[in-house]
Short mmCIF file of C-alpha atoms in Angstrom, two decimals:
data_model
loop_
_atom_site.label_atom_id
_atom_site.label_comp_id
_atom_site.label_asym_id
_atom_site.label_seq_id
_atom_site.Cartn_x
_atom_site.Cartn_y
_atom_site.Cartn_z
CA MET A 17 41.47 62.88 88.00
CA ARG A 18 43.94 61.37 85.89
CA LEU A 19 44.45 61.31 82.20
CA SER A 20 43.42 58.97 79.54
CA SER A 21 45.85 56.18 78.47
CA LEU A 22 45.95 57.89 75.10
CA ALA A 23 46.42 61.94 76.68
CA ASP A 24 49.56 59.72 78.77
CA TYR A 25 51.22 58.03 75.31
CA ALA A 26 50.87 61.57 73.27
CA VAL A 27 52.90 62.83 76.25
CA VAL A 28 55.60 60.18 76.34
CA MET A 29 55.84 60.44 72.17
CA MET A 30 56.17 64.16 71.91
CA SER A 31 58.90 63.37 74.74
CA ALA A 32 60.44 61.19 72.40
CA ALA A 33 60.14 63.43 69.57
CA ALA A 34 61.32 66.19 71.76
CA ARG A 35 64.80 64.32 72.05
CA HIS A 36 65.37 63.90 68.99
CA CYS A 37 64.29 67.84 68.04
CA GLY A 38 67.38 68.70 65.94
CA ALA A 39 68.43 66.04 64.45
CA ALA A 40 68.36 65.50 60.42
CA GLY A 41 65.38 64.18 59.41
CA ARG A 42 62.07 63.48 60.44
CA LEU A 43 60.56 60.95 62.58
CA ASN A 44 58.19 58.62 62.22
CA ALA A 45 55.14 56.30 64.38
CA THR A 46 57.10 52.89 64.33
CA LEU A 47 60.20 54.16 65.53
CA LEU A 48 58.42 56.12 68.20
CA ALA A 49 56.54 53.39 68.77
CA GLU A 50 59.44 51.07 69.23
CA GLU A 51 61.29 54.26 71.39
CA THR A 52 58.81 54.12 73.46
CA GLY A 53 56.90 50.63 73.83
CA VAL A 54 53.37 52.90 72.94
CA PRO A 55 52.23 50.07 70.42
CA LEU A 56 52.42 50.83 66.52
CA PRO A 57 48.43 51.50 66.02
CA THR A 58 48.39 53.56 68.98
CA ALA A 59 51.23 56.00 67.66
CA GLN A 60 49.32 55.79 64.29
CA LYS A 61 46.24 57.00 65.90
CA LEU A 62 48.18 59.83 68.07
CA VAL A 63 50.33 61.00 65.52
CA SER A 64 46.81 62.08 63.23
CA ARG A 65 45.72 63.74 66.91
CA LEU A 66 48.54 65.64 66.90
CA SER A 67 48.98 67.20 63.54
CA SER A 68 45.62 68.02 64.05
CA ALA A 69 46.15 70.08 66.80
CA GLY A 70 49.48 71.74 64.64
CA LEU A 71 51.80 69.94 67.63
CA ILE A 72 53.28 68.04 65.04
CA GLU A 73 54.05 68.96 60.79
CA SER A 74 53.82 65.72 58.77
CA ALA A 75 54.79 65.22 55.15
CA ARG A 76 53.70 62.04 53.04
CA GLY A 77 56.19 60.10 51.20
CA THR A 78 60.15 59.48 50.60
CA GLY A 79 61.72 60.84 53.23
CA GLY A 80 58.65 61.86 55.15
CA GLY A 81 57.63 61.59 58.40
CA PHE A 82 56.60 64.31 61.19
CA ARG A 83 58.92 66.70 63.48
CA LEU A 84 57.82 68.94 66.29
CA SER A 85 55.26 71.79 64.56
CA ARG A 86 57.63 74.34 67.24
CA PRO A 87 60.59 74.21 69.66
CA PRO A 88 59.57 72.06 72.83
CA SER A 89 59.97 74.86 75.02
CA ALA A 90 56.50 76.31 72.93
CA ILE A 91 54.70 73.13 73.33
CA SER A 92 53.11 72.79 76.91
CA LEU A 93 51.89 69.67 78.91
CA ALA A 94 48.21 71.39 78.37
CA ASP A 95 48.93 71.89 74.85
CA ILE A 96 49.17 67.56 74.21
CA VAL A 97 46.56 66.54 76.93
CA GLU A 98 44.27 69.44 74.38
CA ALA A 99 44.84 68.14 72.06
CA VAL A 100 43.88 64.39 72.83
CA GLU A 101 41.44 64.91 75.60
CA GLY A 102 39.99 68.26 73.96
CA PRO A 103 39.29 71.45 76.31
CA ILE A 104 40.59 70.55 80.31
CA GLN A 105 37.21 71.16 81.82
CA LEU A 106 36.55 68.56 85.36
CA THR A 107 32.91 69.00 85.43
CA SER A 108 30.65 68.73 82.74
CA CYS A 109 29.07 71.51 84.18
CA ILE A 110 31.55 74.43 82.97
CA GLU A 111 30.52 73.80 79.43
CA GLY A 112 27.54 76.88 79.31
CA SER A 113 25.46 74.35 77.21
CA ARG A 114 25.33 71.51 78.86
CA HIS A 115 22.15 71.17 81.08
CA ASP A 116 22.84 67.12 82.21
CA CYS A 117 23.37 67.84 86.27
CA ALA A 118 20.50 66.91 89.04
CA ILE A 119 21.51 69.82 91.31
CA GLU A 120 22.10 72.29 88.63
CA GLY A 121 19.56 74.85 89.72
CA ALA A 122 20.75 74.70 93.49
CA CYS A 123 24.51 74.59 93.04
CA GLN A 124 26.55 76.86 94.82
CA VAL A 125 29.72 75.57 93.34
CA ARG A 126 29.47 76.11 89.62
CA PRO A 127 29.96 79.79 89.28
CA HIS A 128 33.56 78.27 90.91
CA TRP A 129 34.81 75.64 88.85
CA GLY A 130 36.16 77.89 86.01
CA ILE A 131 38.32 79.70 88.37
CA VAL A 132 39.34 75.39 89.61
CA ASN A 133 39.36 74.68 85.87
CA GLU A 134 41.44 77.44 85.14
CA ALA A 135 43.74 76.70 87.98
CA VAL A 136 44.63 73.07 86.41
CA ARG A 137 44.86 73.82 82.92
CA ASP A 138 47.44 76.98 84.19
CA ALA A 139 49.36 74.71 86.24
CA LEU A 140 49.41 72.22 82.92
CA ALA A 141 50.66 74.92 80.76
CA GLY A 142 53.28 76.10 83.05
CA VAL A 143 54.98 72.41 82.19
CA SER A 144 57.02 72.74 78.85
CA LEU A 145 57.97 69.40 76.58
CA ALA A 146 60.99 70.67 76.69
CA HIS A 147 61.18 69.85 80.84
CA LEU A 148 59.08 66.65 79.63
CA SER A 149 61.92 65.41 77.35
CA ARG A 150 65.13 66.66 79.84
CA ALA A 151 67.15 63.45 82.09
CA PRO A 152 65.70 63.53 85.06
CA ALA A 153 67.54 64.48 88.34
CA ALA A 154 68.93 61.68 91.06
CA ALA A 155 66.05 61.81 93.16
CA ALA A 156 66.90 64.00 96.39
CA ALA A 157 66.08 62.25 99.61
CA PRO A 158 63.03 63.20 100.75
CA ARG A 159 63.26 66.32 103.18
CA ILE A 160 61.40 65.58 106.43
CA PRO A 161 60.73 68.51 108.32
CA VAL A 162 61.38 68.25 112.60
CA GLN A 163 59.59 69.86 115.28
CA VAL A 164 61.39 70.94 118.10
#
């Protein structure tokens, strides 16, 4: 499983926005594009999607721009991914109305995909934007277990 580039860029932009949280004024797509390296047209598209999902609040006109709609600790990685990708679904058979699988009638795993999806979503929901926007700690040396 891999996130799309758009979802990845949305996480990068929201993380940058969270680092600006508390600063006076509002942010804009141009500032975030420059800071993150996300192309401006992509940043503008993501601002629109994130605003539609209620993760950022925007205002037009003089002094306009956007800001996070709630504290970074109250926005999860799952919220951001779903704002761009839609509901987290590892397989198409999770959506009850779709019947496009060749083995649907005999599949013994289909009833369990809901549990898997829930576990993946819960894992993403457990990572807050506050955590993602902090400076990374110095990488510790990997611990290699020694067998005696």
